[in-house]
């Protein structure tokens, strides 16, 4: 067992219960815990995913993140269209409630509906235990917004998350509490192992092949086979099996990514031809280059990828492969274009991207999804860049000013205030994508 611990700390992990569905219920004057409501876009096909399902519907057997056609027949429910801008607004409002209780330095927002808190410095201040403080914060959220919340308490960040995911979500009072000893006593035999944070189906399948099905078995297994299978990630897996997490809130706040990139991706409702998908990639580059200019950054490389629509033979092969489907080849293509020097020029980015697209994407395959990444970002004023003889600095500066002007107009009047003629072509997606957040309706 690792000797690293976070002695004396107490952490909370608070999750806003069925957040999107709860927001829709509250806005309709309904009780989030008793109303039958799903958040899904009815304008799409019945294969569209339900972004959230109210707790009452879950109790009737409706799976979270199911597709609309999978909702059992005969159930009476409300289908609310997604309103991502509203959910972001409500999440920010709830973050303001958290700030009533503690400093932002002791809060880590994990997702739109979940956050971690280091409550260690506040227990003496408020004269409460970690559980009591968690209850008070949760009650404040419910009283102020009507949104129900679930809370986990742990002696480290990992145990707080597991207390939330496994203990609290199955507790009548929506509260769970774990330390290293109680974790081993109560959860070492828990199944499925995928209920534990950071253990997905792929890791579970690899553990299964080793005869390991529980966290207790991971903890008591010889370390060498685990390191042989998982590499350095085995250290995290073994630590978590023992209920150990050396990372603190200060470590989280101090972390800075060593790689910087901008990316955009889209899954198409209807498959597109090579040329139609190529047009969407160019639209994405328009948007990404505008982001570069707005952030005062430049990219040194651009990567494009395409995921193909599956043929009947490929679908059959994927079903045969089952859990090993990720190994299947031929599902997509990707390519990278290097730039002569870092740039935010949409013309230069498109030139490199289209060359990579044309050289790598199969022309006679229908495309189901595409993506673009701008890599190796740097500040546009950063020193040490080698000047090249093939770029007209006057033309580049003129284009940069034009992009700044476009950003100003779009910032004031919306992303669709200025469009290129190509954005009106059949198969173009920019206008529709600009009305979405995260691929879902903004309003």
Short mmCIF file of C-alpha atoms in Angstrom, two decimals:
data_model
loop_
_atom_site.label_atom_id
_atom_site.label_comp_id
_atom_site.label_asym_id
_atom_site.label_seq_id
_atom_site.Cartn_x
_atom_site.Cartn_y
_atom_site.Cartn_z
CA UNK A 1 0.00 0.00 0.00
CA UNK A 2 1.16 3.54 -0.72
CA UNK A 3 2.20 5.51 2.34
CA UNK A 4 1.03 8.83 0.88
CA UNK A 5 -2.07 10.27 2.57
CA UNK A 6 -3.75 13.62 3.14
CA UNK A 7 -3.95 13.45 6.94
CA UNK A 8 -6.41 15.77 8.66
CA UNK A 9 -8.25 17.00 5.56
CA UNK A 10 -11.98 16.88 4.98
CA UNK A 11 -13.52 17.29 1.53
CA UNK A 12 -17.03 17.63 0.17
CA UNK A 13 -18.29 16.68 -3.27
CA UNK A 14 -21.70 18.12 -4.12
CA UNK A 15 -23.74 17.04 -7.13
CA UNK A 16 -26.88 18.84 -8.33
CA UNK A 17 -29.38 16.02 -8.71
CA UNK A 18 -30.53 15.43 -12.32
CA UNK A 19 -29.48 19.03 -12.88
CA UNK A 20 -30.92 19.81 -16.31
CA UNK A 21 -34.20 18.08 -15.48
CA UNK A 22 -34.36 19.81 -12.08
CA UNK A 23 -33.89 23.25 -13.68
CA UNK A 24 -36.71 22.53 -16.13
CA UNK A 25 -38.99 21.33 -13.30
CA UNK A 26 -38.32 24.39 -11.12
CA UNK A 27 -38.90 26.75 -14.05
CA UNK A 28 -42.27 25.04 -14.62
CA UNK A 29 -43.26 25.19 -10.95
CA UNK A 30 -42.90 21.40 -10.56
CA UNK A 31 -41.24 19.39 -7.79
CA UNK A 32 -37.99 18.01 -9.25
CA UNK A 33 -38.24 14.90 -7.07
CA UNK A 34 -41.76 13.88 -8.12
CA UNK A 35 -42.27 15.26 -11.65
CA UNK A 36 -41.92 12.98 -14.69
CA UNK A 37 -39.65 14.92 -17.06
CA UNK A 38 -36.86 14.23 -19.54
CA UNK A 39 -34.61 16.76 -21.25
CA UNK A 40 -34.33 15.85 -24.93
CA UNK A 41 -34.62 17.60 -28.29
CA UNK A 42 -37.90 16.44 -29.85
CA UNK A 43 -36.92 18.01 -33.19
CA UNK A 44 -34.31 15.28 -33.66
CA UNK A 45 -35.00 11.60 -34.22
CA UNK A 46 -36.17 9.25 -31.47
CA UNK A 47 -32.55 8.09 -31.28
CA UNK A 48 -31.58 11.36 -29.63
CA UNK A 49 -30.12 11.03 -26.13
CA UNK A 50 -32.06 12.22 -23.09
CA UNK A 51 -29.63 14.65 -21.48
CA UNK A 52 -31.33 14.27 -18.10
CA UNK A 53 -34.07 12.17 -16.55
CA UNK A 54 -35.93 13.27 -13.40
CA UNK A 55 -35.47 11.09 -10.28
CA UNK A 56 -39.11 9.96 -10.33
CA UNK A 57 -38.72 8.60 -13.87
CA UNK A 58 -35.46 6.89 -12.92
CA UNK A 59 -37.36 5.14 -10.12
CA UNK A 60 -39.71 3.76 -12.80
CA UNK A 61 -36.83 2.20 -14.71
CA UNK A 62 -35.91 4.95 -17.19
CA UNK A 63 -32.15 4.86 -17.55
CA UNK A 64 -30.11 8.03 -17.31
CA UNK A 65 -28.73 9.15 -20.69
CA UNK A 66 -31.02 6.71 -22.51
CA UNK A 67 -32.35 7.40 -25.99
CA UNK A 68 -35.92 8.58 -26.44
CA UNK A 69 -37.09 5.33 -28.05
CA UNK A 70 -35.81 3.41 -24.99
CA UNK A 71 -38.28 5.11 -22.63
CA UNK A 72 -40.84 2.40 -21.72
CA UNK A 73 -44.19 2.79 -23.42
CA UNK A 74 -47.16 3.85 -21.34
CA UNK A 75 -45.27 6.36 -19.18
CA UNK A 76 -46.69 9.86 -19.00
CA UNK A 77 -43.91 12.46 -18.98
CA UNK A 78 -42.92 15.95 -20.13
CA UNK A 79 -40.20 16.26 -22.77
CA UNK A 80 -38.36 19.55 -22.26
CA UNK A 81 -36.06 20.83 -25.01
CA UNK A 82 -32.47 21.52 -23.89
CA UNK A 83 -31.64 25.10 -22.91
CA UNK A 84 -27.89 25.02 -22.34
CA UNK A 85 -27.56 28.78 -21.77
CA UNK A 86 -30.14 28.53 -18.99
CA UNK A 87 -28.29 25.67 -17.32
CA UNK A 88 -25.00 27.58 -17.43
CA UNK A 89 -26.74 30.62 -15.91
CA UNK A 90 -28.23 28.51 -13.10
CA UNK A 91 -24.89 26.76 -12.47
CA UNK A 92 -23.19 30.17 -12.10
CA UNK A 93 -25.93 31.22 -9.68
CA UNK A 94 -25.30 28.14 -7.53
CA UNK A 95 -21.55 28.76 -7.62
CA UNK A 96 -22.36 32.18 -6.12
CA UNK A 97 -24.11 30.36 -3.27
CA UNK A 98 -20.99 28.27 -2.65
CA UNK A 99 -18.99 31.49 -2.39
CA UNK A 100 -21.17 32.59 0.54
CA UNK A 101 -19.57 29.78 2.53
CA UNK A 102 -15.93 29.64 1.41
CA UNK A 103 -13.22 31.08 -0.80
CA UNK A 104 -12.96 30.19 -4.46
CA UNK A 105 -9.45 28.90 -3.64
CA UNK A 106 -11.08 26.00 -1.77
CA UNK A 107 -13.61 25.16 -4.52
CA UNK A 108 -12.93 23.16 -7.66
CA UNK A 109 -15.75 23.14 -10.21
CA UNK A 110 -15.60 19.63 -11.67
CA UNK A 111 -18.52 20.01 -14.11
CA UNK A 112 -21.60 22.13 -14.66
CA UNK A 113 -23.41 20.27 -11.87
CA UNK A 114 -20.64 19.04 -9.58
CA UNK A 115 -17.96 20.63 -7.40
CA UNK A 116 -15.31 19.68 -4.83
CA UNK A 117 -14.69 21.65 -1.62
CA UNK A 118 -11.80 21.58 0.84
CA UNK A 119 -13.72 22.39 4.03
CA UNK A 120 -10.77 21.75 6.37
CA UNK A 121 -10.12 25.48 7.13
CA UNK A 122 -13.81 26.18 7.78
CA UNK A 123 -14.77 23.57 10.36
CA UNK A 124 -13.49 25.57 13.34
CA UNK A 125 -14.75 28.81 11.81
CA UNK A 126 -18.34 27.55 11.61
CA UNK A 127 -18.09 25.22 14.60
CA UNK A 128 -19.40 22.30 12.52
CA UNK A 129 -18.34 18.88 11.35
CA UNK A 130 -17.74 18.34 7.63
CA UNK A 131 -21.10 16.58 7.35
CA UNK A 132 -22.95 19.40 9.12
CA UNK A 133 -21.32 22.00 6.87
CA UNK A 134 -22.20 19.94 3.79
CA UNK A 135 -25.82 19.77 4.93
CA UNK A 136 -25.95 23.53 5.45
CA UNK A 137 -24.51 24.28 2.01
CA UNK A 138 -26.87 21.81 0.37
CA UNK A 139 -29.87 23.28 2.23
CA UNK A 140 -28.82 26.76 1.09
CA UNK A 141 -28.81 25.58 -2.56
CA UNK A 142 -32.26 23.98 -2.24
CA UNK A 143 -33.73 26.96 -0.39
CA UNK A 144 -32.31 29.52 -2.83
CA UNK A 145 -32.91 27.71 -6.14
CA UNK A 146 -35.18 24.72 -5.56
CA UNK A 147 -32.51 22.43 -7.06
CA UNK A 148 -31.97 19.26 -4.97
CA UNK A 149 -28.38 18.22 -4.27
CA UNK A 150 -26.46 15.14 -3.16
CA UNK A 151 -23.33 15.35 -1.01
CA UNK A 152 -20.35 13.12 -0.28
CA UNK A 153 -17.81 13.66 2.51
CA UNK A 154 -14.38 12.08 2.47
CA UNK A 155 -10.96 12.33 4.06
CA UNK A 156 -9.53 12.91 0.57
CA UNK A 157 -10.83 14.02 -2.83
CA UNK A 158 -11.24 10.47 -4.11
CA UNK A 159 -13.23 9.28 -1.09
CA UNK A 160 -15.48 12.35 -1.27
CA UNK A 161 -16.27 11.50 -4.90
CA UNK A 162 -16.90 7.81 -4.15
CA UNK A 163 -19.04 8.74 -1.13
CA UNK A 164 -21.12 10.84 -3.51
CA UNK A 165 -21.31 8.36 -6.41
CA UNK A 166 -21.90 5.13 -4.51
CA UNK A 167 -22.98 5.90 -0.94
CA UNK A 168 -24.97 9.14 -1.14
CA UNK A 169 -26.86 8.43 -4.34
CA UNK A 170 -28.28 5.26 -2.76
CA UNK A 171 -28.99 6.83 0.64
CA UNK A 172 -32.47 8.15 1.60
CA UNK A 173 -30.93 11.38 2.91
CA UNK A 174 -28.71 11.82 -0.19
CA UNK A 175 -25.61 11.98 1.99
CA UNK A 176 -22.55 9.72 2.14
CA UNK A 177 -19.41 9.75 4.26
CA UNK A 178 -16.20 7.73 3.92
CA UNK A 179 -12.71 7.50 5.34
CA UNK A 180 -10.04 5.01 4.35
CA UNK A 181 -11.11 2.43 6.94
CA UNK A 182 -14.86 2.59 6.20
CA UNK A 183 -14.16 2.54 2.46
CA UNK A 184 -12.27 -0.75 2.74
CA UNK A 185 -14.83 -2.23 5.10
CA UNK A 186 -17.93 -1.35 3.09
CA UNK A 187 -16.85 -1.04 -0.54
CA UNK A 188 -13.99 -3.44 -1.15
CA UNK A 189 -16.49 -6.08 -2.32
CA UNK A 190 -18.77 -3.63 -4.16
CA UNK A 191 -19.75 -4.46 -7.74
CA UNK A 192 -19.77 -3.40 -10.49
CA UNK A 193 -16.28 -1.97 -10.28
CA UNK A 194 -17.27 0.65 -12.89
CA UNK A 195 -19.18 2.47 -10.13
CA UNK A 196 -15.81 3.72 -8.87
CA UNK A 197 -14.40 6.99 -10.12
CA UNK A 198 -11.95 6.62 -13.04
CA UNK A 199 -12.79 2.95 -13.68
CA UNK A 200 -14.52 2.80 -17.06
CA UNK A 201 -15.68 -0.23 -19.06
CA UNK A 202 -12.29 -0.56 -20.79
CA UNK A 203 -10.32 -0.71 -17.52
CA UNK A 204 -12.94 -3.05 -16.03
CA UNK A 205 -12.62 -5.42 -19.00
CA UNK A 206 -8.82 -5.53 -18.65
CA UNK A 207 -9.13 -6.21 -14.92
CA UNK A 208 -11.69 -8.93 -15.64
CA UNK A 209 -9.19 -10.70 -17.86
CA UNK A 210 -6.84 -10.69 -14.87
CA UNK A 211 -9.55 -12.21 -12.68
CA UNK A 212 -10.13 -8.95 -10.79
CA UNK A 213 -13.71 -7.77 -10.23
CA UNK A 214 -13.58 -5.67 -7.06
CA UNK A 215 -11.45 -2.91 -5.55
CA UNK A 216 -10.52 -5.24 -2.72
CA UNK A 217 -9.04 -7.65 -5.24
CA UNK A 218 -7.08 -4.79 -6.86
CA UNK A 219 -5.67 -3.79 -3.46
CA UNK A 220 -4.62 -7.32 -2.53
CA UNK A 221 -3.29 -8.35 -5.95
CA UNK A 222 0.47 -8.36 -6.71
CA UNK A 223 1.49 -4.97 -8.07
CA UNK A 224 3.77 -6.21 -10.85
CA UNK A 225 1.02 -7.63 -13.15
CA UNK A 226 -1.00 -4.43 -12.70
CA UNK A 227 1.95 -2.24 -13.71
CA UNK A 228 2.61 -4.55 -16.65
CA UNK A 229 -0.99 -4.11 -17.82
CA UNK A 230 -1.61 -0.43 -17.02
CA UNK A 231 1.84 1.14 -16.85
CA UNK A 232 2.17 4.17 -14.61
CA UNK A 233 -1.63 4.40 -14.30
CA UNK A 234 -1.48 1.30 -12.09
CA UNK A 235 -0.17 3.54 -9.28
CA UNK A 236 -3.40 5.57 -9.32
CA UNK A 237 -5.50 2.41 -9.51
CA UNK A 238 -3.72 0.80 -6.54
CA UNK A 239 -3.89 4.00 -4.47
CA UNK A 240 -7.61 4.27 -5.11
CA UNK A 241 -8.15 0.62 -4.30
CA UNK A 242 -6.76 1.36 -0.82
CA UNK A 243 -8.80 4.59 -0.57
CA UNK A 244 -5.68 6.74 -0.87
CA UNK A 245 -5.48 10.00 -2.86
CA UNK A 246 -2.35 12.17 -2.37
CA UNK A 247 -3.64 15.03 -4.53
CA UNK A 248 -4.99 17.99 -2.52
CA UNK A 249 -7.06 21.01 -3.48
CA UNK A 250 -3.85 23.06 -3.57
CA UNK A 251 -2.42 20.61 -6.12
CA UNK A 252 -5.55 20.93 -8.26
CA UNK A 253 -5.39 24.73 -8.17
CA UNK A 254 -1.68 24.77 -8.99
CA UNK A 255 -1.98 22.44 -12.00
CA UNK A 256 -1.25 23.95 -15.41
CA UNK A 257 -1.53 21.93 -18.60
CA UNK A 258 1.72 21.57 -20.57
CA UNK A 259 -0.15 21.36 -23.86
CA UNK A 260 -2.41 24.04 -25.30
CA UNK A 261 -4.93 23.55 -28.08
CA UNK A 262 -8.29 24.62 -29.46
CA UNK A 263 -10.65 22.06 -30.92
CA UNK A 264 -14.08 21.69 -32.47
CA UNK A 265 -16.01 18.56 -33.42
CA UNK A 266 -19.46 17.62 -34.68
CA UNK A 267 -21.52 14.47 -35.12
CA UNK A 268 -23.86 14.79 -38.09
CA UNK A 269 -27.55 13.96 -37.88
CA UNK A 270 -27.34 12.77 -41.48
CA UNK A 271 -24.18 11.42 -43.04
CA UNK A 272 -22.31 13.76 -45.39
CA UNK A 273 -20.25 13.30 -48.51
CA UNK A 274 -16.52 13.98 -48.64
CA UNK A 275 -17.09 17.50 -50.02
CA UNK A 276 -19.91 18.38 -47.61
CA UNK A 277 -17.83 17.30 -44.61
CA UNK A 278 -14.89 19.23 -46.03
CA UNK A 279 -17.06 22.36 -46.07
CA UNK A 280 -17.96 21.87 -42.39
CA UNK A 281 -14.28 21.57 -41.48
CA UNK A 282 -13.61 24.90 -43.21
CA UNK A 283 -16.48 26.47 -41.22
CA UNK A 284 -14.95 25.17 -38.01
CA UNK A 285 -11.62 26.72 -38.95
CA UNK A 286 -13.35 30.08 -39.43
CA UNK A 287 -14.63 29.87 -35.85
CA UNK A 288 -11.37 28.57 -34.36
CA UNK A 289 -9.28 31.25 -36.05
CA UNK A 290 -11.62 33.89 -34.60
CA UNK A 291 -11.04 32.37 -31.15
CA UNK A 292 -7.29 32.53 -31.68
CA UNK A 293 -7.46 36.22 -32.52
CA UNK A 294 -9.74 36.95 -29.57
CA UNK A 295 -7.32 35.20 -27.20
CA UNK A 296 -4.21 36.76 -28.74
CA UNK A 297 -2.78 33.37 -29.69
CA UNK A 298 -1.33 31.60 -32.70
CA UNK A 299 -1.20 27.92 -33.73
CA UNK A 300 1.78 25.99 -35.07
CA UNK A 301 -0.13 23.00 -36.46
CA UNK A 302 -3.64 21.94 -37.43
CA UNK A 303 -5.10 18.44 -37.24
CA UNK A 304 -8.28 17.19 -38.94
CA UNK A 305 -10.12 13.89 -38.58
CA UNK A 306 -13.15 12.20 -40.03
CA UNK A 307 -15.22 9.32 -38.68
CA UNK A 308 -16.91 7.30 -41.39
CA UNK A 309 -20.48 6.03 -41.46
CA UNK A 310 -20.33 2.27 -40.91
CA UNK A 311 -21.21 -0.20 -43.60
CA UNK A 312 -23.38 -3.21 -42.73
CA UNK A 313 -20.30 -5.45 -42.74
CA UNK A 314 -18.48 -3.12 -40.35
CA UNK A 315 -21.47 -3.00 -38.00
CA UNK A 316 -21.52 -6.78 -37.92
CA UNK A 317 -17.78 -6.89 -37.22
CA UNK A 318 -18.12 -4.38 -34.39
CA UNK A 319 -20.86 -6.47 -32.79
CA UNK A 320 -18.56 -9.49 -33.01
CA UNK A 321 -15.67 -7.62 -31.41
CA UNK A 322 -17.83 -6.38 -28.52
CA UNK A 323 -15.65 -4.85 -25.80
CA UNK A 324 -12.65 -4.77 -28.15
CA UNK A 325 -14.47 -2.55 -30.67
CA UNK A 326 -12.06 0.30 -30.05
CA UNK A 327 -9.36 -1.76 -31.76
CA UNK A 328 -11.33 -1.97 -35.00
CA UNK A 329 -9.49 -0.25 -37.86
CA UNK A 330 -11.00 1.58 -40.81
CA UNK A 331 -13.55 3.67 -38.89
CA UNK A 332 -11.89 6.99 -39.61
CA UNK A 333 -8.90 8.96 -40.86
CA UNK A 334 -6.85 11.81 -39.55
CA UNK A 335 -4.08 14.04 -40.80
CA UNK A 336 -1.92 16.92 -39.61
CA UNK A 337 -0.64 20.01 -41.36
CA UNK A 338 2.36 21.96 -40.08
CA UNK A 339 2.58 25.71 -40.60
CA UNK A 340 5.70 27.57 -41.68
CA UNK A 341 5.38 29.77 -38.61
CA UNK A 342 2.77 30.17 -35.83
CA UNK A 343 -0.29 32.03 -37.11
CA UNK A 344 -3.92 32.89 -36.52
CA UNK A 345 -4.53 33.49 -40.24
CA UNK A 346 -7.63 31.60 -41.32
CA UNK A 347 -6.26 31.46 -44.87
CA UNK A 348 -3.06 29.72 -43.78
CA UNK A 349 -4.89 27.42 -41.36
CA UNK A 350 -7.32 26.35 -44.06
CA UNK A 351 -4.55 25.75 -46.55
CA UNK A 352 -2.75 23.37 -44.17
CA UNK A 353 -5.98 21.69 -43.01
CA UNK A 354 -7.40 21.11 -46.47
CA UNK A 355 -4.14 19.62 -47.67
CA UNK A 356 -4.21 17.20 -44.72
CA UNK A 357 -7.91 16.43 -45.38
CA UNK A 358 -7.47 15.77 -49.09
CA UNK A 359 -4.45 13.52 -48.52
CA UNK A 360 -5.93 11.39 -45.73
CA UNK A 361 -9.74 11.23 -45.91
CA UNK A 362 -11.26 8.58 -48.17
CA UNK A 363 -13.31 10.30 -50.88
CA UNK A 364 -15.91 7.60 -51.49
CA UNK A 365 -16.84 7.10 -47.82
CA UNK A 366 -19.77 8.88 -46.18
CA UNK A 367 -18.68 10.88 -43.14
CA UNK A 368 -20.58 10.70 -39.84
CA UNK A 369 -18.45 13.00 -37.68
CA UNK A 370 -15.56 15.44 -38.08
CA UNK A 371 -13.15 17.32 -35.88
CA UNK A 372 -10.45 19.99 -36.07
CA UNK A 373 -7.68 20.80 -33.58
CA UNK A 374 -5.27 23.74 -33.53
CA UNK A 375 -2.10 22.61 -31.76
CA UNK A 376 0.97 24.07 -30.05
CA UNK A 377 -0.66 27.40 -29.22
CA UNK A 378 1.48 30.34 -28.17
CA UNK A 379 0.95 34.03 -27.42
CA UNK A 380 1.16 36.10 -30.58
CA UNK A 381 3.64 38.44 -28.88
CA UNK A 382 5.88 35.63 -27.61
CA UNK A 383 9.56 36.02 -28.58
CA UNK A 384 11.77 33.49 -30.32
CA UNK A 385 9.81 32.77 -33.52
CA UNK A 386 11.88 32.34 -36.68
CA UNK A 387 10.64 34.68 -39.42
CA UNK A 388 9.97 33.10 -42.82
CA UNK A 389 10.41 34.56 -46.30
CA UNK A 390 7.14 33.22 -47.71
CA UNK A 391 4.61 35.24 -45.70
CA UNK A 392 3.63 38.82 -46.52
CA UNK A 393 3.63 40.57 -43.11
CA UNK A 394 1.46 43.43 -44.43
CA UNK A 395 -1.20 41.03 -45.75
CA UNK A 396 -1.12 39.03 -42.52
CA UNK A 397 -1.58 42.19 -40.43
CA UNK A 398 -4.47 43.30 -42.69
CA UNK A 399 -6.19 39.93 -42.22
CA UNK A 400 -5.59 40.08 -38.46
CA UNK A 401 -7.34 43.47 -38.24
CA UNK A 402 -10.21 42.14 -40.35
CA UNK A 403 -10.63 39.18 -37.99
CA UNK A 404 -10.63 41.55 -35.00
CA UNK A 405 -13.40 43.60 -36.65
CA UNK A 406 -15.43 40.44 -37.32
CA UNK A 407 -15.01 39.42 -33.66
CA UNK A 408 -16.29 42.82 -32.53
CA UNK A 409 -19.42 42.58 -34.70
CA UNK A 410 -20.17 38.99 -33.66
CA UNK A 411 -19.54 39.81 -30.01
CA UNK A 412 -22.17 42.54 -30.15
CA UNK A 413 -24.78 41.05 -32.48
CA UNK A 414 -24.24 37.27 -32.29
CA UNK A 415 -22.27 34.61 -34.17
CA UNK A 416 -24.68 34.62 -37.12
CA UNK A 417 -24.47 38.38 -37.60
CA UNK A 418 -21.77 37.87 -40.24
CA UNK A 419 -21.72 34.82 -42.50
CA UNK A 420 -19.65 33.72 -45.46
CA UNK A 421 -21.42 32.83 -48.69
CA UNK A 422 -20.24 29.24 -48.19
CA UNK A 423 -22.24 29.12 -44.94
CA UNK A 424 -25.43 29.24 -47.03
CA UNK A 425 -24.54 26.24 -49.18
CA UNK A 426 -26.42 22.93 -48.82
CA UNK A 427 -24.67 20.83 -46.19
CA UNK A 428 -23.25 23.84 -44.31
CA UNK A 429 -23.63 23.67 -40.52
CA UNK A 430 -22.24 26.94 -39.17
CA UNK A 431 -25.55 28.76 -38.70
CA UNK A 432 -27.05 25.85 -36.81
CA UNK A 433 -23.89 25.20 -34.77
CA UNK A 434 -23.81 28.84 -33.64
CA UNK A 435 -27.22 28.37 -31.97
CA UNK A 436 -25.89 25.49 -29.86
CA UNK A 437 -23.71 24.97 -26.81
CA UNK A 438 -21.91 21.65 -26.59
CA UNK A 439 -23.90 20.34 -29.55
CA UNK A 440 -27.27 21.05 -27.89
CA UNK A 441 -29.76 23.90 -28.15
CA UNK A 442 -28.62 26.98 -26.25
CA UNK A 443 -32.16 28.32 -25.80
#
